[in-house]
Amino acid sequence: MLQRRTVPWVCVLLLGLTGLPASGSDFQHHRYEDMVRVLFAVHSDCPYITRIYSIGRSVEGRHLYVLEFSDNPGIHEALEPEFKYVGNMHGNEVLGRELLIKLSQFLCEEYRAGNQRITRLIHDTRIHILPSMNPDGYEVAARQGSELNGYLVGRGNSRDIDLNRNFPDLNSLMYYYEKTNGRNHHLPLPDNWEQQVEPETLAVIKWMQNYNFVLSANLHGGAVVANYPFDKSRDARIRGRTTYSATADDKIFRQLARTYSYAHSWMHLGWNCGDFFNEGITNGASWYSLSKGMQDFNYLYTNCFEITLELSCDKFPPESSLPREWLGNREALISYLEQVHHGIKGMVYDENNNPISKAEIVVAGINHDVTTGVDGDYFRLLLPGTYTVKASAPGYLSSSKTVTVGPAEAIQLHFYLKKAPKQNLKGKHHHGKKNISANKASLKLGPR
């Protein structure tokens, strides 16, 4: 975000799990070939719960590999949420990359060891880990080395484009819609958007289009804070400062950020890297305004809620610090992942029990809707409380229900939508074209 890296068998886990030692090989920085080798080694060790796939290639042709964990790899199971971690978006911010490599090893080893918490997580969640979104930039930064790495060397891709300023700008459209009671989710992309973004950005957007992600985090470096949307300010700078820009889901975003911060060994203390962030969290725009960022794009274009995790003062920390960083982040990475199972989830069916895709789920009082996936399932992150929830789809009568959400697992709330009766226009011709037009107008859907 700001312009802005295995000791053997380290110690007993603090995860409240099984007391097993932390995983595998020595901690080190992984160049591209080494990273790929580790990902395939994890897949080889846990072939029945992992899958490796590429979402595309970098400018220089390196695959953007994702390691998936699931009890049914490669398959979306209805009512099982999709989660993603993305690291190394800025090539010279490398701690996230190493943490995600280590997390991959950890999940595999703990699953094999029978760790109940990890086993349940993998059985109930489809987890996607992209350790490096910018492998070309990483190679530039790594060639210079951690001791000499500059603030910007390797930050962008091989064309020196900052990938976190490269997504279509949907904030401006959203801020306009807010004033006109317009659409509040899945905003349309601009014409020729594919020609306006870098190959790495294009690959990630296509990835988002192919998977119905529910929750995500983007791992950066250069500060220690959990940053949540919006990143782009609604207002111009006032006396050199930008102002807090809240989403309709500001309360849940604050809670998501706090989940990571308080599970982290020191982020929640607030004082880090010469800066102070209360509770170790910040709204992006109140920190500084950023346009065309990935976390805002997730929220405005997909069903996914994403935050940005700044994890180290040093963008390219020395290898000697990696064991401490892993132990400091390990519980936070797991705790944040578990948040995907809160709120409500369910199916939307028609009268014949056929699932309805792209149905809209509206929560009264929260001006941001989500939609069902291709299998007719939906996931809506919510804080504990009582809510009125409505499901609607073109050609169907909407249905509303009241639900009370607790602090534990997501409440299942299913909807069955009846076909809307067709408007009978016969016998209306004698009223003339004007009345027929008015009749048709009455059939139009509202601003949502």
PDB file of C-alpha atoms in Angstrom, residues 170-440:
ATOM      1  CA  LEU A 170     -14.977   2.266  -9.725  1.00  0.00           C
ATOM      2  CA  ASN A 171     -14.871   4.563  -6.697  1.00  0.00           C
ATOM      3  CA  SER A 172     -15.725   7.645  -8.717  1.00  0.00           C
ATOM      4  CA  LEU A 173     -18.723   5.843 -10.200  1.00  0.00           C
ATOM      5  CA  MET A 174     -19.816   4.638  -6.768  1.00  0.00           C
ATOM      6  CA  TYR A 175     -19.559   8.097  -5.245  1.00  0.00           C
ATOM      7  CA  TYR A 176     -21.734   9.430  -8.083  1.00  0.00           C
ATOM      8  CA  TYR A 177     -24.282   6.635  -7.631  1.00  0.00           C
ATOM      9  CA  GLU A 178     -24.523   7.427  -3.924  1.00  0.00           C
ATOM     10  CA  LYS A 179     -25.927  10.837  -4.814  1.00  0.00           C
ATOM     11  CA  THR A 180     -28.424   9.423  -7.317  1.00  0.00           C
ATOM     12  CA  ASN A 181     -29.547   6.287  -5.457  1.00  0.00           C
ATOM     13  CA  GLY A 182     -27.880   4.199  -8.115  1.00  0.00           C
ATOM     14  CA  ARG A 183     -26.391   0.717  -8.100  1.00  0.00           C
ATOM     15  CA  ASN A 184     -24.381  -0.197  -4.997  1.00  0.00           C
ATOM     16  CA  HIS A 185     -22.592  -3.404  -6.039  1.00  0.00           C
ATOM     17  CA  HIS A 186     -21.046  -5.150  -9.059  1.00  0.00           C
ATOM     18  CA  LEU A 187     -20.452  -1.839 -10.788  1.00  0.00           C
ATOM     19  CA  PRO A 188     -19.847  -2.001 -14.556  1.00  0.00           C
ATOM     20  CA  LEU A 189     -16.311  -1.905 -15.907  1.00  0.00           C
ATOM     21  CA  PRO A 190     -15.348   0.837 -18.372  1.00  0.00           C
ATOM     22  CA  ASP A 191     -15.136   0.138 -22.097  1.00  0.00           C
ATOM     23  CA  ASN A 192     -11.837  -1.393 -23.249  1.00  0.00           C
ATOM     24  CA  TRP A 193     -10.765  -1.948 -19.644  1.00  0.00           C
ATOM     25  CA  GLU A 194      -8.704  -4.990 -20.642  1.00  0.00           C
ATOM     26  CA  GLN A 195      -6.448  -2.757 -22.751  1.00  0.00           C
ATOM     27  CA  GLN A 196      -6.030  -0.331 -19.844  1.00  0.00           C
ATOM     28  CA  VAL A 197      -4.536  -2.723 -17.280  1.00  0.00           C
ATOM     29  CA  GLU A 198      -1.303  -4.692 -16.964  1.00  0.00           C
ATOM     30  CA  PRO A 199      -1.188  -8.480 -17.590  1.00  0.00           C
ATOM     31  CA  GLU A 200      -0.895  -9.187 -13.850  1.00  0.00           C
ATOM     32  CA  THR A 201      -3.900  -6.994 -13.074  1.00  0.00           C
ATOM     33  CA  LEU A 202      -5.889  -8.543 -15.916  1.00  0.00           C
ATOM     34  CA  ALA A 203      -5.122 -12.031 -14.580  1.00  0.00           C
ATOM     35  CA  VAL A 204      -6.340 -11.142 -11.093  1.00  0.00           C
ATOM     36  CA  ILE A 205      -9.554  -9.543 -12.384  1.00  0.00           C
ATOM     37  CA  LYS A 206     -10.305 -12.626 -14.497  1.00  0.00           C
ATOM     38  CA  TRP A 207      -9.604 -14.704 -11.378  1.00  0.00           C
ATOM     39  CA  MET A 208     -12.171 -12.678  -9.464  1.00  0.00           C
ATOM     40  CA  GLN A 209     -14.682 -13.205 -12.265  1.00  0.00           C
ATOM     41  CA  ASN A 210     -14.204 -16.989 -12.168  1.00  0.00           C
ATOM     42  CA  TYR A 211     -14.436 -17.520  -8.409  1.00  0.00           C
ATOM     43  CA  ASN A 212     -17.085 -16.183  -6.055  1.00  0.00           C
ATOM     44  CA  PHE A 213     -14.667 -15.004  -3.368  1.00  0.00           C
ATOM     45  CA  VAL A 214     -16.179 -13.955  -0.045  1.00  0.00           C
ATOM     46  CA  LEU A 215     -13.170 -12.658   1.896  1.00  0.00           C
ATOM     47  CA  SER A 216      -9.603 -11.715   1.014  1.00  0.00           C
ATOM     48  CA  ALA A 217      -6.473 -10.007   2.258  1.00  0.00           C
ATOM     49  CA  ASN A 218      -3.698  -8.342   0.277  1.00  0.00           C
ATOM     50  CA  LEU A 219      -0.289  -8.510   1.996  1.00  0.00           C
ATOM     51  CA  HIS A 220       2.037  -5.498   1.734  1.00  0.00           C
ATOM     52  CA  GLY A 221       4.968  -3.946   3.627  1.00  0.00           C
ATOM     53  CA  GLY A 222       6.371  -0.580   4.631  1.00  0.00           C
ATOM     54  CA  ALA A 223       4.186  -0.138   7.726  1.00  0.00           C
ATOM     55  CA  VAL A 224       2.463  -2.326  10.313  1.00  0.00           C
ATOM     56  CA  VAL A 225      -1.296  -1.796  10.167  1.00  0.00           C
ATOM     57  CA  ALA A 226      -4.512  -3.414   8.914  1.00  0.00           C
ATOM     58  CA  ASN A 227      -6.004  -1.071   6.319  1.00  0.00           C
ATOM     59  CA  TYR A 228      -9.634  -1.271   5.186  1.00  0.00           C
ATOM     60  CA  PRO A 229     -11.744   0.394   2.433  1.00  0.00           C
ATOM     61  CA  PHE A 230     -12.300   2.824   1.042  1.00  0.00           C
ATOM     62  CA  ASP A 231      -8.781   3.717  -0.034  1.00  0.00           C
ATOM     63  CA  LYS A 232      -9.954   6.538  -2.273  1.00  0.00           C
ATOM     64  CA  SER A 233     -11.269   9.646  -0.544  1.00  0.00           C
ATOM     65  CA  ARG A 234     -14.689  11.021  -1.412  1.00  0.00           C
ATOM     66  CA  ASP A 235     -13.422  14.532  -0.777  1.00  0.00           C
ATOM     67  CA  ALA A 236     -10.495  16.654  -1.813  1.00  0.00           C
ATOM     68  CA  ARG A 237      -7.664  17.177   0.641  1.00  0.00           C
ATOM     69  CA  ILE A 238      -8.465  19.484   3.537  1.00  0.00           C
ATOM     70  CA  ARG A 239      -5.375  21.266   4.885  1.00  0.00           C
ATOM     71  CA  GLY A 240      -3.146  18.621   3.397  1.00  0.00           C
ATOM     72  CA  ARG A 241      -5.162  15.698   4.820  1.00  0.00           C
ATOM     73  CA  THR A 242      -7.714  13.403   3.278  1.00  0.00           C
ATOM     74  CA  THR A 243     -10.848  12.349   5.119  1.00  0.00           C
ATOM     75  CA  TYR A 244     -12.248   9.017   6.296  1.00  0.00           C
ATOM     76  CA  SER A 245     -14.191   7.324   3.479  1.00  0.00           C
ATOM     77  CA  ALA A 246     -16.448   4.653   4.927  1.00  0.00           C
ATOM     78  CA  THR A 247     -18.097   1.842   3.000  1.00  0.00           C
ATOM     79  CA  ALA A 248     -21.646   0.779   3.763  1.00  0.00           C
ATOM     80  CA  ASP A 249     -19.982  -2.119   5.604  1.00  0.00           C
ATOM     81  CA  ASP A 250     -17.660   0.045   7.673  1.00  0.00           C
ATOM     82  CA  LYS A 251     -18.433  -1.749  10.949  1.00  0.00           C
ATOM     83  CA  ILE A 252     -17.663  -5.214   9.575  1.00  0.00           C
ATOM     84  CA  PHE A 253     -14.507  -3.946   7.865  1.00  0.00           C
ATOM     85  CA  ARG A 254     -13.307  -2.447  11.147  1.00  0.00           C
ATOM     86  CA  GLN A 255     -13.970  -5.764  12.863  1.00  0.00           C
ATOM     87  CA  LEU A 256     -12.119  -7.709  10.156  1.00  0.00           C
ATOM     88  CA  ALA A 257      -9.118  -5.395  10.502  1.00  0.00           C
ATOM     89  CA  ARG A 258      -9.193  -5.701  14.298  1.00  0.00           C
ATOM     90  CA  THR A 259      -9.340  -9.501  14.006  1.00  0.00           C
ATOM     91  CA  TYR A 260      -5.984  -9.509  12.268  1.00  0.00           C
ATOM     92  CA  SER A 261      -4.455  -6.741  14.352  1.00  0.00           C
ATOM     93  CA  TYR A 262      -5.290  -8.250  17.747  1.00  0.00           C
ATOM     94  CA  ALA A 263      -4.261 -11.766  16.703  1.00  0.00           C
ATOM     95  CA  HIS A 264      -0.935 -10.331  15.512  1.00  0.00           C
ATOM     96  CA  SER A 265       1.785 -10.211  18.154  1.00  0.00           C
ATOM     97  CA  TRP A 266       2.366  -6.461  18.003  1.00  0.00           C
ATOM     98  CA  MET A 267       0.244  -4.776  15.311  1.00  0.00           C
ATOM     99  CA  HIS A 268      -2.544  -3.939  17.787  1.00  0.00           C
ATOM    100  CA  LEU A 269      -0.154  -1.980  20.006  1.00  0.00           C
ATOM    101  CA  GLY A 270      -0.414   0.844  17.479  1.00  0.00           C
ATOM    102  CA  TRP A 271       3.125   2.235  17.633  1.00  0.00           C
ATOM    103  CA  ASN A 272       5.111   0.759  14.755  1.00  0.00           C
ATOM    104  CA  CYS A 273       7.580   2.133  12.211  1.00  0.00           C
ATOM    105  CA  GLY A 274       7.387   5.595  13.787  1.00  0.00           C
ATOM    106  CA  ASP A 275       3.629   5.819  13.169  1.00  0.00           C
ATOM    107  CA  PHE A 276       0.657   5.350  15.465  1.00  0.00           C
ATOM    108  CA  PHE A 277      -2.586   3.690  14.376  1.00  0.00           C
ATOM    109  CA  ASN A 278      -5.187   3.205  17.091  1.00  0.00           C
ATOM    110  CA  GLU A 279      -5.775  -0.558  17.571  1.00  0.00           C
ATOM    111  CA  GLY A 280      -3.376  -1.128  14.665  1.00  0.00           C
ATOM    112  CA  ILE A 281      -6.044  -0.399  12.042  1.00  0.00           C
ATOM    113  CA  THR A 282      -6.854   2.450   9.658  1.00  0.00           C
ATOM    114  CA  ASN A 283      -9.316   3.489   7.005  1.00  0.00           C
ATOM    115  CA  GLY A 284      -7.309   3.807   3.808  1.00  0.00           C
ATOM    116  CA  ALA A 285      -8.501   7.245   2.767  1.00  0.00           C
ATOM    117  CA  SER A 286      -8.002   8.718   6.245  1.00  0.00           C
ATOM    118  CA  TRP A 287      -4.367   7.580   6.010  1.00  0.00           C
ATOM    119  CA  TYR A 288      -3.873   8.852   2.457  1.00  0.00           C
ATOM    120  CA  SER A 289      -6.032   8.662  -0.643  1.00  0.00           C
ATOM    121  CA  LEU A 290      -5.226   5.993  -3.206  1.00  0.00           C
ATOM    122  CA  SER A 291      -6.978   5.621  -6.566  1.00  0.00           C
ATOM    123  CA  LYS A 292      -7.448   2.421  -8.595  1.00  0.00           C
ATOM    124  CA  GLY A 293      -6.467   0.122  -5.721  1.00  0.00           C
ATOM    125  CA  MET A 294      -7.274  -3.567  -5.494  1.00  0.00           C
ATOM    126  CA  GLN A 295      -9.190  -3.676  -2.200  1.00  0.00           C
ATOM    127  CA  ASP A 296     -11.738  -1.059  -3.280  1.00  0.00           C
ATOM    128  CA  PHE A 297     -12.118  -2.851  -6.606  1.00  0.00           C
ATOM    129  CA  ASN A 298     -12.924  -6.128  -4.825  1.00  0.00           C
ATOM    130  CA  TYR A 299     -15.723  -4.508  -2.861  1.00  0.00           C
ATOM    131  CA  LEU A 300     -17.246  -2.565  -5.750  1.00  0.00           C
ATOM    132  CA  TYR A 301     -16.980  -5.197  -8.494  1.00  0.00           C
ATOM    133  CA  THR A 302     -17.363  -8.548  -6.698  1.00  0.00           C
ATOM    134  CA  ASN A 303     -18.934 -10.097  -3.606  1.00  0.00           C
ATOM    135  CA  CYS A 304     -15.537 -10.096  -1.914  1.00  0.00           C
ATOM    136  CA  PHE A 305     -14.535  -8.058   1.135  1.00  0.00           C
ATOM    137  CA  GLU A 306     -10.784  -7.367   1.083  1.00  0.00           C
ATOM    138  CA  ILE A 307      -8.433  -5.551   3.455  1.00  0.00           C
ATOM    139  CA  THR A 308      -4.785  -4.615   2.957  1.00  0.00           C
ATOM    140  CA  LEU A 309      -2.300  -5.841   5.545  1.00  0.00           C
ATOM    141  CA  GLU A 310       0.893  -3.825   5.999  1.00  0.00           C
ATOM    142  CA  LEU A 311       3.156  -6.278   7.791  1.00  0.00           C
ATOM    143  CA  SER A 312       6.686  -4.924   8.182  1.00  0.00           C
ATOM    144  CA  CYS A 313       8.533  -1.645   8.570  1.00  0.00           C
ATOM    145  CA  ASP A 314      11.259  -3.036   6.333  1.00  0.00           C
ATOM    146  CA  LYS A 315       9.968  -3.797   2.869  1.00  0.00           C
ATOM    147  CA  PHE A 316      12.664  -6.435   2.262  1.00  0.00           C
ATOM    148  CA  PRO A 317      13.545  -7.682   5.765  1.00  0.00           C
ATOM    149  CA  PRO A 318      16.647  -9.844   6.312  1.00  0.00           C
ATOM    150  CA  GLU A 319      16.246 -13.612   6.455  1.00  0.00           C
ATOM    151  CA  SER A 320      17.224 -13.565  10.124  1.00  0.00           C
ATOM    152  CA  SER A 321      13.936 -11.770  10.946  1.00  0.00           C
ATOM    153  CA  LEU A 322      11.678 -14.237   9.143  1.00  0.00           C
ATOM    154  CA  PRO A 323      11.167 -16.694  12.051  1.00  0.00           C
ATOM    155  CA  ARG A 324       9.985 -13.863  14.328  1.00  0.00           C
ATOM    156  CA  GLU A 325       7.717 -12.484  11.611  1.00  0.00           C
ATOM    157  CA  TRP A 326       6.168 -15.898  11.014  1.00  0.00           C
ATOM    158  CA  LEU A 327       5.452 -16.425  14.691  1.00  0.00           C
ATOM    159  CA  GLY A 328       4.061 -12.887  14.908  1.00  0.00           C
ATOM    160  CA  ASN A 329       1.657 -13.400  11.980  1.00  0.00           C
ATOM    161  CA  ARG A 330       0.775 -17.097  12.127  1.00  0.00           C
ATOM    162  CA  GLU A 331      -2.255 -16.916  14.425  1.00  0.00           C
ATOM    163  CA  ALA A 332      -3.470 -13.746  12.690  1.00  0.00           C
ATOM    164  CA  LEU A 333      -3.387 -15.420   9.273  1.00  0.00           C
ATOM    165  CA  ILE A 334      -5.512 -18.308  10.567  1.00  0.00           C
ATOM    166  CA  SER A 335      -7.887 -16.155  12.640  1.00  0.00           C
ATOM    167  CA  TYR A 336      -8.562 -13.818   9.738  1.00  0.00           C
ATOM    168  CA  LEU A 337      -9.225 -16.754   7.417  1.00  0.00           C
ATOM    169  CA  GLU A 338     -11.812 -18.083   9.864  1.00  0.00           C
ATOM    170  CA  GLN A 339     -13.807 -14.850   9.565  1.00  0.00           C
ATOM    171  CA  VAL A 340     -15.140 -16.078   6.216  1.00  0.00           C
ATOM    172  CA  HIS A 341     -17.525 -18.271   8.216  1.00  0.00           C
ATOM    173  CA  HIS A 342     -19.441 -15.461   9.930  1.00  0.00           C
ATOM    174  CA  GLY A 343     -22.723 -13.781   9.005  1.00  0.00           C
ATOM    175  CA  ILE A 344     -25.300 -15.579   6.894  1.00  0.00           C
ATOM    176  CA  LYS A 345     -25.211 -17.896   3.912  1.00  0.00           C
ATOM    177  CA  GLY A 346     -27.775 -19.850   1.984  1.00  0.00           C
ATOM    178  CA  MET A 347     -29.335 -20.897  -1.285  1.00  0.00           C
ATOM    179  CA  VAL A 348     -31.823 -19.121  -3.510  1.00  0.00           C
ATOM    180  CA  TYR A 349     -34.165 -21.496  -5.352  1.00  0.00           C
ATOM    181  CA  ASP A 350     -37.130 -21.203  -7.663  1.00  0.00           C
ATOM    182  CA  GLU A 351     -40.426 -23.046  -7.055  1.00  0.00           C
ATOM    183  CA  ASN A 352     -38.993 -26.222  -8.584  1.00  0.00           C
ATOM    184  CA  ASN A 353     -35.911 -26.200  -6.333  1.00  0.00           C
ATOM    185  CA  ASN A 354     -33.658 -25.039  -9.148  1.00  0.00           C
ATOM    186  CA  PRO A 355     -30.890 -22.713  -7.921  1.00  0.00           C
ATOM    187  CA  ILE A 356     -31.030 -19.116  -9.143  1.00  0.00           C
ATOM    188  CA  SER A 357     -27.727 -17.458  -9.985  1.00  0.00           C
ATOM    189  CA  LYS A 358     -27.134 -13.706  -9.759  1.00  0.00           C
ATOM    190  CA  ALA A 359     -30.031 -13.214  -7.372  1.00  0.00           C
ATOM    191  CA  GLU A 360     -29.516 -10.150  -5.191  1.00  0.00           C
ATOM    192  CA  ILE A 361     -29.306 -10.365  -1.407  1.00  0.00           C
ATOM    193  CA  VAL A 362     -30.272  -7.093   0.257  1.00  0.00           C
ATOM    194  CA  VAL A 363     -29.728  -6.427   3.962  1.00  0.00           C
ATOM    195  CA  ALA A 364     -31.960  -3.626   5.238  1.00  0.00           C
ATOM    196  CA  GLY A 365     -29.950  -0.690   6.501  1.00  0.00           C
ATOM    197  CA  ILE A 366     -26.729  -1.676   4.694  1.00  0.00           C
ATOM    198  CA  ASN A 367     -26.524  -0.116   1.245  1.00  0.00           C
ATOM    199  CA  HIS A 368     -24.380  -2.792  -0.377  1.00  0.00           C
ATOM    200  CA  ASP A 369     -25.828  -5.957  -1.873  1.00  0.00           C
ATOM    201  CA  VAL A 370     -24.263  -9.287  -2.786  1.00  0.00           C
ATOM    202  CA  THR A 371     -25.330 -11.805  -5.401  1.00  0.00           C
ATOM    203  CA  THR A 372     -25.645 -15.561  -5.624  1.00  0.00           C
ATOM    204  CA  GLY A 373     -23.034 -17.560  -7.466  1.00  0.00           C
ATOM    205  CA  VAL A 374     -23.582 -19.910 -10.382  1.00  0.00           C
ATOM    206  CA  ASP A 375     -24.740 -22.632  -7.961  1.00  0.00           C
ATOM    207  CA  GLY A 376     -27.317 -20.335  -6.384  1.00  0.00           C
ATOM    208  CA  ASP A 377     -25.464 -19.950  -3.088  1.00  0.00           C
ATOM    209  CA  TYR A 378     -24.649 -16.673  -1.379  1.00  0.00           C
ATOM    210  CA  PHE A 379     -22.486 -15.521   1.521  1.00  0.00           C
ATOM    211  CA  ARG A 380     -23.037 -12.274   3.426  1.00  0.00           C
ATOM    212  CA  LEU A 381     -20.567 -11.227   6.121  1.00  0.00           C
ATOM    213  CA  LEU A 382     -22.414  -9.586   9.024  1.00  0.00           C
ATOM    214  CA  LEU A 383     -21.756  -8.675  12.627  1.00  0.00           C
ATOM    215  CA  PRO A 384     -23.945 -10.235  15.326  1.00  0.00           C
ATOM    216  CA  GLY A 385     -27.426  -8.710  15.350  1.00  0.00           C
ATOM    217  CA  THR A 386     -30.926  -9.035  13.923  1.00  0.00           C
ATOM    218  CA  TYR A 387     -31.404  -8.238  10.239  1.00  0.00           C
ATOM    219  CA  THR A 388     -34.128  -8.168   7.608  1.00  0.00           C
ATOM    220  CA  VAL A 389     -32.828  -9.838   4.472  1.00  0.00           C
ATOM    221  CA  LYS A 390     -34.455  -9.813   1.034  1.00  0.00           C
ATOM    222  CA  ALA A 391     -33.715 -12.006  -1.973  1.00  0.00           C
ATOM    223  CA  SER A 392     -34.783 -10.902  -5.443  1.00  0.00           C
ATOM    224  CA  ALA A 393     -34.167 -11.861  -9.059  1.00  0.00           C
ATOM    225  CA  PRO A 394     -35.570 -10.670 -12.405  1.00  0.00           C
ATOM    226  CA  GLY A 395     -38.821 -12.448 -13.213  1.00  0.00           C
ATOM    227  CA  TYR A 396     -39.456 -13.529  -9.611  1.00  0.00           C
ATOM    228  CA  LEU A 397     -41.309 -12.140  -6.645  1.00  0.00           C
ATOM    229  CA  SER A 398     -38.895 -11.058  -3.933  1.00  0.00           C
ATOM    230  CA  SER A 399     -38.890 -12.707  -0.522  1.00  0.00           C
ATOM    231  CA  SER A 400     -37.896 -11.221   2.854  1.00  0.00           C
ATOM    232  CA  LYS A 401     -36.947 -12.890   6.128  1.00  0.00           C
ATOM    233  CA  THR A 402     -35.710 -11.775   9.519  1.00  0.00           C
ATOM    234  CA  VAL A 403     -32.638 -13.489  10.954  1.00  0.00           C
ATOM    235  CA  THR A 404     -30.569 -13.146  14.104  1.00  0.00           C
ATOM    236  CA  VAL A 405     -26.821 -13.570  13.589  1.00  0.00           C
ATOM    237  CA  GLY A 406     -24.663 -14.784  16.438  1.00  0.00           C
ATOM    238  CA  PRO A 407     -20.907 -14.627  17.005  1.00  0.00           C
ATOM    239  CA  ALA A 408     -20.256 -18.188  15.852  1.00  0.00           C
ATOM    240  CA  GLU A 409     -20.742 -19.966  12.528  1.00  0.00           C
ATOM    241  CA  ALA A 410     -22.748 -18.379   9.706  1.00  0.00           C
ATOM    242  CA  ILE A 411     -26.517 -18.828   9.963  1.00  0.00           C
ATOM    243  CA  GLN A 412     -28.058 -20.638   6.999  1.00  0.00           C
ATOM    244  CA  LEU A 413     -30.947 -18.720   5.452  1.00  0.00           C
ATOM    245  CA  HIS A 414     -32.511 -20.100   2.273  1.00  0.00           C
ATOM    246  CA  PHE A 415     -34.975 -18.411  -0.076  1.00  0.00           C
ATOM    247  CA  TYR A 416     -37.580 -19.843  -2.455  1.00  0.00           C
ATOM    248  CA  LEU A 417     -38.732 -17.347  -5.075  1.00  0.00           C
ATOM    249  CA  LYS A 418     -42.008 -17.625  -6.973  1.00  0.00           C
ATOM    250  CA  LYS A 419     -42.348 -16.606 -10.579  1.00  0.00           C
ATOM    251  CA  ALA A 420     -43.780 -13.143 -10.984  1.00  0.00           C
ATOM    252  CA  PRO A 421     -47.161 -13.081 -12.794  1.00  0.00           C
ATOM    253  CA  LYS A 422     -46.933 -11.772 -16.322  1.00  0.00           C
ATOM    254  CA  GLN A 423     -48.593  -8.423 -16.948  1.00  0.00           C
ATOM    255  CA  ASN A 424     -51.553  -8.801 -19.304  1.00  0.00           C
ATOM    256  CA  LEU A 425     -51.458  -6.026 -21.903  1.00  0.00           C
ATOM    257  CA  LYS A 426     -54.381  -7.369 -23.979  1.00  0.00           C
ATOM    258  CA  GLY A 427     -57.296  -4.997 -24.356  1.00  0.00           C
ATOM    259  CA  LYS A 428     -55.156  -2.000 -23.530  1.00  0.00           C
ATOM    260  CA  HIS A 429     -54.626  -0.916 -27.141  1.00  0.00           C
ATOM    261  CA  HIS A 430     -57.686   1.343 -27.150  1.00  0.00           C
ATOM    262  CA  HIS A 431     -55.972   3.566 -24.555  1.00  0.00           C
ATOM    263  CA  GLY A 432     -53.373   4.484 -27.118  1.00  0.00           C
ATOM    264  CA  LYS A 433     -49.592   4.361 -27.179  1.00  0.00           C
ATOM    265  CA  LYS A 434     -49.154   6.729 -24.294  1.00  0.00           C
ATOM    266  CA  ASN A 435     -50.935   4.463 -21.802  1.00  0.00           C
ATOM    267  CA  ILE A 436     -49.213   1.340 -23.129  1.00  0.00           C
ATOM    268  CA  SER A 437     -45.869   3.045 -22.595  1.00  0.00           C
ATOM    269  CA  ALA A 438     -46.887   3.944 -19.074  1.00  0.00           C
ATOM    270  CA  ASN A 439     -47.914   0.356 -18.445  1.00  0.00           C
ATOM    271  CA  LYS A 440     -44.555  -0.900 -19.644  1.00  0.00           C
TER     272      LYS A 440
END
